[in-house]
Coordinates of C-alpha atoms in Angstrom, one line a residue:
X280 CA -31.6 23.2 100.9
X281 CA -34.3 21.1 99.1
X282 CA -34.9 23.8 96.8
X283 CA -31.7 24.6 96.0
X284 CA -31.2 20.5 94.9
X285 CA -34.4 21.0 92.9
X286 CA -33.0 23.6 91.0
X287 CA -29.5 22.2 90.2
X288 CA -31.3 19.4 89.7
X289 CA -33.6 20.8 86.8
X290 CA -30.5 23.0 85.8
X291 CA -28.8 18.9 85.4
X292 CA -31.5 17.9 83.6
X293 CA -31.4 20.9 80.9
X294 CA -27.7 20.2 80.4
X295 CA -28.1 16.4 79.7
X296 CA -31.1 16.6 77.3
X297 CA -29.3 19.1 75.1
X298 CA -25.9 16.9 75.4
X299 CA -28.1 14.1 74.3
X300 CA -29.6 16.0 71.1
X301 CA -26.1 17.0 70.3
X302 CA -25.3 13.3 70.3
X303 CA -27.8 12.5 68.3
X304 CA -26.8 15.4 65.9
X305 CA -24.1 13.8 64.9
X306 CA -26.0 9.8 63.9
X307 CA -29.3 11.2 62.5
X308 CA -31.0 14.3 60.7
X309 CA -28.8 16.9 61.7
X310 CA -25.9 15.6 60.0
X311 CA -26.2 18.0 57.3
X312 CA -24.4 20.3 59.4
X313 CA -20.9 18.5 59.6
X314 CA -21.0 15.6 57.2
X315 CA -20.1 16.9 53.7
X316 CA -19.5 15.7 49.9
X317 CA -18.4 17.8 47.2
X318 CA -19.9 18.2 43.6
X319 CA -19.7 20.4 40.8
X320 CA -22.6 21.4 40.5
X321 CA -23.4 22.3 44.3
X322 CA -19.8 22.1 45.3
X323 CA -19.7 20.6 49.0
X324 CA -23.0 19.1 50.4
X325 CA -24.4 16.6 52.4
X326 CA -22.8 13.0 52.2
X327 CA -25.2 11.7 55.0
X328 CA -21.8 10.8 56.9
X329 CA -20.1 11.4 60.0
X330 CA -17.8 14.4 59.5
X331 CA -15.9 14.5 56.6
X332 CA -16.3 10.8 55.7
X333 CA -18.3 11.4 52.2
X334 CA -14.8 13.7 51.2
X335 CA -12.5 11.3 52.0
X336 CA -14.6 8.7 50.4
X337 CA -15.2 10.4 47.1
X338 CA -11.6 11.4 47.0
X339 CA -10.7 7.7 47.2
X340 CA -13.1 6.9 44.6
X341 CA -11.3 9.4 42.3
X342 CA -8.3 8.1 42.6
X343 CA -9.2 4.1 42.1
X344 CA -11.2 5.6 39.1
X345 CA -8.0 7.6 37.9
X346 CA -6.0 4.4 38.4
X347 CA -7.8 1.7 36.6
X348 CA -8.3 4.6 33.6
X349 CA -4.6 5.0 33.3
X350 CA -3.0 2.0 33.9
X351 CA -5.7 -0.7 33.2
X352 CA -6.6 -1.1 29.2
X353 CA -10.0 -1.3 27.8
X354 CA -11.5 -3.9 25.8
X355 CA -10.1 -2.6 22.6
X356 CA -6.7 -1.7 23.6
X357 CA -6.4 -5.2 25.3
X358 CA -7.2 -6.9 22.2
X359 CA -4.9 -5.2 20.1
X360 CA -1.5 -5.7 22.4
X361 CA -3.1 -9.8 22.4
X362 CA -3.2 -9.7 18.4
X363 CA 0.1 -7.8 17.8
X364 CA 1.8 -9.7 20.5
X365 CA 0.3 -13.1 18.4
X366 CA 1.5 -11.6 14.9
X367 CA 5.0 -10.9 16.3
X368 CA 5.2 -13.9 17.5
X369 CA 4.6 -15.9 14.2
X370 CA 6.2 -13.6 12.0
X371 CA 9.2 -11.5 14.2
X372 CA 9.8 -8.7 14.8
X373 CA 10.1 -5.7 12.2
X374 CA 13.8 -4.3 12.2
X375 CA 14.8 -1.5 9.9
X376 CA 18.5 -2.8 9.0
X377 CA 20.3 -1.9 5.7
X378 CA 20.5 -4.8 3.8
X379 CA 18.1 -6.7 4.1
X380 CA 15.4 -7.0 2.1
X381 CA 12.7 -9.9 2.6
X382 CA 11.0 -11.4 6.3
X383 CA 9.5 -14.0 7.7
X384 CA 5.9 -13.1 6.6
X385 CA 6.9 -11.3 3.1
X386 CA 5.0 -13.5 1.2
X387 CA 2.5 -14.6 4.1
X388 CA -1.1 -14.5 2.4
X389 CA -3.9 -12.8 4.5
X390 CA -5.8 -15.6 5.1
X391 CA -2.7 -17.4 6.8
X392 CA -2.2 -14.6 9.3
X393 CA -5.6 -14.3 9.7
X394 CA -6.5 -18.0 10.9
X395 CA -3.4 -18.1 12.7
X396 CA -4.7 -15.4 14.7
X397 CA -7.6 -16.6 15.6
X398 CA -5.8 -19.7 16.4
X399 CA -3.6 -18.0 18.8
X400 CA -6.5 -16.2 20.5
X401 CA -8.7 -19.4 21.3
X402 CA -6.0 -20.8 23.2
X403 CA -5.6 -17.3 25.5
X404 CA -7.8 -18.1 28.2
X405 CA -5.8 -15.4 30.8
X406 CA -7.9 -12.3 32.2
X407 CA -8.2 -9.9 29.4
X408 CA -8.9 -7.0 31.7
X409 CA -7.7 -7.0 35.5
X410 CA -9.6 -4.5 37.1
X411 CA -13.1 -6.6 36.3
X412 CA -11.1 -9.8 38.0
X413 CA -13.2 -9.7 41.3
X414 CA -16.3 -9.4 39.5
X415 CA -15.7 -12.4 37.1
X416 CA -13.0 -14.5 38.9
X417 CA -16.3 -16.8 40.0
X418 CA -18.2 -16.8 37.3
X419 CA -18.3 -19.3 34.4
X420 CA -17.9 -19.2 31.1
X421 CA -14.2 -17.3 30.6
X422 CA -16.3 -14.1 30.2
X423 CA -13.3 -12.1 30.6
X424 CA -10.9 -13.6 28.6
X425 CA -9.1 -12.8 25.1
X426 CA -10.4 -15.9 23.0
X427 CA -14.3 -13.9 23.8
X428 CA -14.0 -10.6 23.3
X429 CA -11.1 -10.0 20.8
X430 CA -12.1 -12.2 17.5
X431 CA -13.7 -9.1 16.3
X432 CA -10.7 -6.7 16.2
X433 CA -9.1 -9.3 14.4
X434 CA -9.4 -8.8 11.2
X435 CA -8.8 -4.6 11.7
X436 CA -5.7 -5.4 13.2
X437 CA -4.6 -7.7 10.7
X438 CA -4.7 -4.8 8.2
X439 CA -3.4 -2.6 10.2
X440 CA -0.3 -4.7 10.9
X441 CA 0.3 -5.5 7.1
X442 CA 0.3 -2.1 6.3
X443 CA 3.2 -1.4 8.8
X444 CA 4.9 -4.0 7.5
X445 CA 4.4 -3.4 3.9
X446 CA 5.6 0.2 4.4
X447 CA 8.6 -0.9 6.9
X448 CA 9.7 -3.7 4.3
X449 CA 9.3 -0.8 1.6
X450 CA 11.8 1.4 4.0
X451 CA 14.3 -1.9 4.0
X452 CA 14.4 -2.1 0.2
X453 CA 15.1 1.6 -0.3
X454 CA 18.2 1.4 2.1
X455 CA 19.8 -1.5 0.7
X456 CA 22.6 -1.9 -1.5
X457 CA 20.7 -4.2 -4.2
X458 CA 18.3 -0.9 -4.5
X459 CA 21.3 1.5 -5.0
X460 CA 23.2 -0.6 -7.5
X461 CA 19.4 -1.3 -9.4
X462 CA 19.4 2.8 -9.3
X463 CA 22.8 3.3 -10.8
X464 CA 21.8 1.3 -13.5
X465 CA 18.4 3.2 -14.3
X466 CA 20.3 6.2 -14.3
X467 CA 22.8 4.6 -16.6
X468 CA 20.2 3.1 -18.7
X469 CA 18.4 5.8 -19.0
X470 CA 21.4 7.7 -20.6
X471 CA 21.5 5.1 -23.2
X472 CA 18.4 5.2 -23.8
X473 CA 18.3 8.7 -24.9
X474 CA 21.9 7.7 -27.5
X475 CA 20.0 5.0 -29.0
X476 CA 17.1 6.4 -30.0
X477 CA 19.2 9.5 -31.5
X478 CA 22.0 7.4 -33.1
X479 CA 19.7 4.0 -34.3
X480 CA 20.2 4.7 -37.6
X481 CA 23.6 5.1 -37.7
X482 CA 27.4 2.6 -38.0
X483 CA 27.2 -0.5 -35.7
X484 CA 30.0 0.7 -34.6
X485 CA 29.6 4.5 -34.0
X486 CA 26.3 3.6 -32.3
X487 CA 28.6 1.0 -29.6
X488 CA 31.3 4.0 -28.8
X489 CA 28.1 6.5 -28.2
X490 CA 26.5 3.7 -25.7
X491 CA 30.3 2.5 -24.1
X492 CA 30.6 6.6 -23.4
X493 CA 27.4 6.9 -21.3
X494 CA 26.7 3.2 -20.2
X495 CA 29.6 1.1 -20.6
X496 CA 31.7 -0.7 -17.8
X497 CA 33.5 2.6 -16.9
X498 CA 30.2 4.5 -15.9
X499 CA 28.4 4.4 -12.9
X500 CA 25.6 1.5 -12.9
X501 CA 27.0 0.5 -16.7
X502 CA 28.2 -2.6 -18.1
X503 CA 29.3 -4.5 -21.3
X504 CA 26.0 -6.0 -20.9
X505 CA 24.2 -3.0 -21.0
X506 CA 25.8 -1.7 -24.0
X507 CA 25.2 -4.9 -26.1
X508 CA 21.5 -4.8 -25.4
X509 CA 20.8 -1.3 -26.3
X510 CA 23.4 -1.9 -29.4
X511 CA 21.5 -4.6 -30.8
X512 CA 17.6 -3.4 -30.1
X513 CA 15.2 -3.3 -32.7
X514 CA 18.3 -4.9 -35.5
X515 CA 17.2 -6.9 -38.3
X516 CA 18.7 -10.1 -37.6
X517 CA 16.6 -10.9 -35.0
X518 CA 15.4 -14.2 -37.2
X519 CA 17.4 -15.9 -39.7
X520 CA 15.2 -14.1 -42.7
X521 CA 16.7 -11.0 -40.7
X522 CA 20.1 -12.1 -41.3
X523 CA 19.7 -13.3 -44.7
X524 CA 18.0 -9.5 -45.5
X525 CA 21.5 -8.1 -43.8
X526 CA 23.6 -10.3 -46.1
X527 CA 22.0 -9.7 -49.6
X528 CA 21.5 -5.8 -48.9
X529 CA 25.2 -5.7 -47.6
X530 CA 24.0 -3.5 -44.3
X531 CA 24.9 -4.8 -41.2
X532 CA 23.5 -2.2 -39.2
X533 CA 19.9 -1.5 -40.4
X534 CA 17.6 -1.6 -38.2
X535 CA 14.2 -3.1 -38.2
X536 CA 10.1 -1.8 -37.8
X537 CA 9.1 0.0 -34.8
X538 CA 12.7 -0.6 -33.6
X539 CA 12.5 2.4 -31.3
X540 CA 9.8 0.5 -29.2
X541 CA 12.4 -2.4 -28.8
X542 CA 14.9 0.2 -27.3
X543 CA 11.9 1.2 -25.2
X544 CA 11.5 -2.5 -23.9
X545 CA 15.2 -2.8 -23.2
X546 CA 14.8 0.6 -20.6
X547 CA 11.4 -1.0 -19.7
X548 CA 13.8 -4.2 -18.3
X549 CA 15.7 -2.1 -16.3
X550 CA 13.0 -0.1 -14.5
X551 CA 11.7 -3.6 -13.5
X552 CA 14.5 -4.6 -12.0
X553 CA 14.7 -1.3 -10.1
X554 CA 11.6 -1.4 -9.1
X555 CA 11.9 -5.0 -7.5
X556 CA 14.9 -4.4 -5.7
X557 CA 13.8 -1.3 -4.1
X558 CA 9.8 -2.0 -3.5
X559 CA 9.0 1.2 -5.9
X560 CA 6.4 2.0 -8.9
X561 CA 8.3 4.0 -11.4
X562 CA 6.7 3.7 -14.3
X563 CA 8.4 4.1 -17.7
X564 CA 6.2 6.9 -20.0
X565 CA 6.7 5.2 -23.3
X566 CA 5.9 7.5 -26.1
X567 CA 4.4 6.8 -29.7
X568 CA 7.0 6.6 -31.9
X569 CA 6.1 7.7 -35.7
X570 CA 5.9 5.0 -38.1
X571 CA 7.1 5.5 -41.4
X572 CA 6.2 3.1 -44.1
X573 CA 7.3 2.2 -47.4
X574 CA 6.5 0.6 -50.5
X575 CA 9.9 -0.2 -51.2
X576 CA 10.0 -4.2 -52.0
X577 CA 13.1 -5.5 -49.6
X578 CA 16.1 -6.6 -51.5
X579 CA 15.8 -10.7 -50.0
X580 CA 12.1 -10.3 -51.7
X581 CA 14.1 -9.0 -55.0
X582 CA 17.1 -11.3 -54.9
X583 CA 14.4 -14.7 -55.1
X584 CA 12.2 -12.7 -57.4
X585 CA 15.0 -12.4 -60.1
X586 CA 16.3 -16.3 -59.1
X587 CA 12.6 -17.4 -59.1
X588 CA 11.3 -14.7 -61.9
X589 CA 8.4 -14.2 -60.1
X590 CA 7.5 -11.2 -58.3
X591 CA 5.9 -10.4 -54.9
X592 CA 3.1 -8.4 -54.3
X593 CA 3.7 -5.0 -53.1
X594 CA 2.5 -4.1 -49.6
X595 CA 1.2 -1.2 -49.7
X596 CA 0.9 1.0 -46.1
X597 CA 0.2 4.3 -45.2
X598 CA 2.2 6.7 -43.1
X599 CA 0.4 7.4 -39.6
X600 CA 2.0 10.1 -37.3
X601 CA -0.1 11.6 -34.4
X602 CA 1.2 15.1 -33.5
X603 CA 3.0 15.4 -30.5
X604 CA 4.0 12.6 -27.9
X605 CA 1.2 10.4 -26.3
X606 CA 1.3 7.7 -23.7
X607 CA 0.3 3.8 -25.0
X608 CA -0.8 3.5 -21.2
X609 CA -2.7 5.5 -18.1
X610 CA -3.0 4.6 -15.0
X611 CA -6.0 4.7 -12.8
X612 CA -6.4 4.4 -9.1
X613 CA -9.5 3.0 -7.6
X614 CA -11.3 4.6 -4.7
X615 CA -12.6 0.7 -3.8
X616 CA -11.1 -2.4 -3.7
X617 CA -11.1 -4.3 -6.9
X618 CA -10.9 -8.4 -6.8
X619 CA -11.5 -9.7 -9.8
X620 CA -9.9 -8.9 -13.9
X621 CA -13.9 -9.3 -14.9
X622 CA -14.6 -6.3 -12.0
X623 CA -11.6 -4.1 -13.2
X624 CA -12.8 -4.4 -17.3
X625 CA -16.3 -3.3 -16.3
X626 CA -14.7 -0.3 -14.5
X627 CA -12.9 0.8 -17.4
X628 CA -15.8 0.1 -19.8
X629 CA -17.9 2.1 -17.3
X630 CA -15.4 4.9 -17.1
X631 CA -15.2 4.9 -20.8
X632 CA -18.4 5.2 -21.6
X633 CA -21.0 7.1 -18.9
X634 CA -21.2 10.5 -18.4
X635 CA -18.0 11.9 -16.3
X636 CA -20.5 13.5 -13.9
X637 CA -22.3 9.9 -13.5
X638 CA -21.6 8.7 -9.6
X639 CA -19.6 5.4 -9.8
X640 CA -18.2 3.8 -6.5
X641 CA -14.8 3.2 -8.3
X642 CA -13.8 6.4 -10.1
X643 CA -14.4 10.2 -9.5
X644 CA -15.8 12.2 -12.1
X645 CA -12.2 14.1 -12.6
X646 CA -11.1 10.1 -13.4
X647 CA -13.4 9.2 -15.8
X648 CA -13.0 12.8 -17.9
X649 CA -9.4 12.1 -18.2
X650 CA -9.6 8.6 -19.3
X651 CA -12.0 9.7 -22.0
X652 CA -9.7 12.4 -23.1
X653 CA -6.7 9.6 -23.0
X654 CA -8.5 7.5 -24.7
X655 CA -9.5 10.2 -27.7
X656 CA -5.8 10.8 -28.0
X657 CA -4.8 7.4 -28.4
X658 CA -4.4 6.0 -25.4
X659 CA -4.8 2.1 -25.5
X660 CA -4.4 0.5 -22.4
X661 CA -5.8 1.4 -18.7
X662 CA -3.6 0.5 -15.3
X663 CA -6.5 0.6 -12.4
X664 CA -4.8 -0.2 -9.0
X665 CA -6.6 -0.4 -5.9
X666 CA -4.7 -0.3 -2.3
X667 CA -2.6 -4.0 -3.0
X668 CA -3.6 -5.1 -7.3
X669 CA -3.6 -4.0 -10.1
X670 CA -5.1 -4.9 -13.6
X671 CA -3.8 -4.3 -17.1
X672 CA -7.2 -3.5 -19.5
X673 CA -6.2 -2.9 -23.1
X674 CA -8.9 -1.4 -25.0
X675 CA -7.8 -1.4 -28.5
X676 CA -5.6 -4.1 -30.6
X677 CA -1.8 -3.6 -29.3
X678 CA 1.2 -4.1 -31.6
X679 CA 3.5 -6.7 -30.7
X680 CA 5.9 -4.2 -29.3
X681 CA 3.2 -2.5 -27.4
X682 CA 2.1 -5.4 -25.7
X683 CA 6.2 -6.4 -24.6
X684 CA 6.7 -3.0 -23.4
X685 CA 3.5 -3.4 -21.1
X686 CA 4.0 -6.6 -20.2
X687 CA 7.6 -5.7 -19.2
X688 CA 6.7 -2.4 -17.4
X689 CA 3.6 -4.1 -15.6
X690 CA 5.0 -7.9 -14.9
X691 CA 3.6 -7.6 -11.1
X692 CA 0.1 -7.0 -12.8
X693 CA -3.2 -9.6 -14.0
X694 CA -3.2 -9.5 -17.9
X695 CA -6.5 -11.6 -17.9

């Protein structure tokens, strides 16, 4: 009987020590055999917990991870809802509605939206970014807060938010009624443009039924107004020496020097007013007219020479004609930003006179090859625009009806 307890007892013993190591299997070293985590690169491994504890916990981790990265912004994204949300605010909301055509911030300057941007920041003192709360909620400073980290998107945004709204107010203009009533007229104007240039020379009175037909009250766009304007373009009586010419040469239609540039001015007008209303930049392509002189003493200059029986001297000019049509103007688009008149002469000088193949941070070599050919050909002023100005740079002596027919196409533009 004794040895039959010793054995069972030994047998007991066996049992309990390998119970124990299995116990201790599961705490200590041998964990490798239960507790697992996965990765890619070994797929599932040892955690170094109980179980599957390290899945559970990694999955966890994904999905707190997945949560903050789709729901919670980051720094930059933050910043930009604060400044948009700031911009709104000040100037309100953008709407598209057919009509209207100016807002609150239309003529806002940069500088104001800026500064009041910054002002609106400073005062934001709110978490910028939730998910970092815990770490920051007891810490000093306002680490985490819109008025530190967002002055530096600032002034990005700003741009960014001007250019929407230029393009939106742009998108207002074109759908309003001002903008098709300003078209109608171009169209009209431009019909009479064409008549006056072909029937200038002729009857005062031929010349009005030609202009009523194609740009008188009855025509789309047209008016009375209209028709007067391009009627009495480029006339002689345009001073009282004018008149008195009319009177003493009995021709009450004749027409005076370079009058088909003053026709060109009066189309000029209209394109203007076009491209105000509806936030465009149609240009008009003026064309050198030929000049045709005469030594032909004027009949006012005869009448007082008989009264007075002495003569005036005879002016003698020449007869210039350049073959073919050619533009007065060309305009040039910068590849930087351009600030100043002084900056935008030195351009065109520089354009004008280096090598096309010469590297210049304004113009491209394709740039400065045509503006050398323009100018061979006659050209005599340069438009250079950059993204928001634009500069007018004669570079020869323009005629008096040159320089209103510029001045009239380009009135948005720095002269000096």
């Amino acid at each position: 009987m004794k040895k039959f307890l010793l054995a069972f007892g030994c047998m007991g013993a066996c049992l309990m020590s390998n119970a124990t190591m299995a116990v201790s299997a599961g705490t200590t070293a041998n964990d490798s055999a239960r507790a697992l985590v996965y990765t890619t690169s070994t797929g599932y491994s040892n955690g170094g917990q109980r179980g599957q504890n390290g899945v559970v916990n990694a999955y966890i981790q994904n999905q707190r991870n997945t949560y903050f990265m789709i729901t919670q912004p980051d720094v930059d994204t933050a910043c930009r809802q604060k400044i948009m949300a700031c911009l709104t605010d000040y100037c309100g909301d953008t709407t598209i509605v057919p009509g209207k055509t100016s807002g609150r911030c239309m003529y806002a300057t940069e500088t104001e939206l800026y500064n009041y941007a910054l002002l609106c920041l400073q005062k934001d003192t709110s978490i910028l970014l939730p998910q970092y709360n815990t770490v920051t909620k007891n810490g000093s400073g306002g680490m985490n807060t819109a008025a530190r980290l967002c002055p530096s998107y600032v002034q990005q945004e700003l741009m960014s938010y001007l250019s929407m709204a230029n393009m939106a107010d742009k998108l207002t203009k074109s759908h309003s009624d001002l903008c098709t009533q300003r078209r109608r007229e171009l169209e009209a104007a431009m019909a009479c443009h064409s008549v006056a240039l072909a029937y200038g020379n002729e009857t005062n009175s031929q010349l009005t039924s030609m202009l009523t037909d194609y740009c008188g009250a009855g025509v789309a766009g047209g008016s009375a107004e209209m028709v007067t304007r391009f009627a009495n373009a480029g006339n002689v009586g345009a001073n009282i020496w004018g008149w008195a010419e009319k009177v003493v040469s009995l021709d009450l239609n004749s027409k005076g020097a370079n009058w088909e540039s003053a026709v060109d001015a009066v189309l000029a007008s209209y394109t203007n007013r076009m491209n105000l209303a509806c936030g465009d930049s149609l240009q008009l392509n003026t064309v050198q007219h030929a000049t045709t002189s005469t030594t032909e003493t004027p009949n006012l200059q005869n009448a007082v020479a008989i009264m007075a029986n002495v003569a005036f001297p005879t002016a003698t000019t020449t007869t210039t004609e350049k073959p073919g049509n050619w533009s007065i103007y060309m305009e040039v688009t910068s590849m930087s930003e351009i600030y100043d008149y002084a900056t935008a002469n030195q351009v065109v000088q520089a354009g004008l006179t280096n090598n096309a193949l010469t590297q210049n941070a304004f113009l491209s070599s394709a740039q400065m090859d045509n503006m050398q050919t323009a100018y061979k050909t006659g050209t005599k002023v340069f438009i250079i625009r950059d993204s928001s100005r634009c500069y007018i740079v004669p570079v020869t002596t323009l005629t008096q009806s040159e320089t209103s027919v510029i001045a009239q196409s380009f009135a948005n533009c720095v002269s000096r």
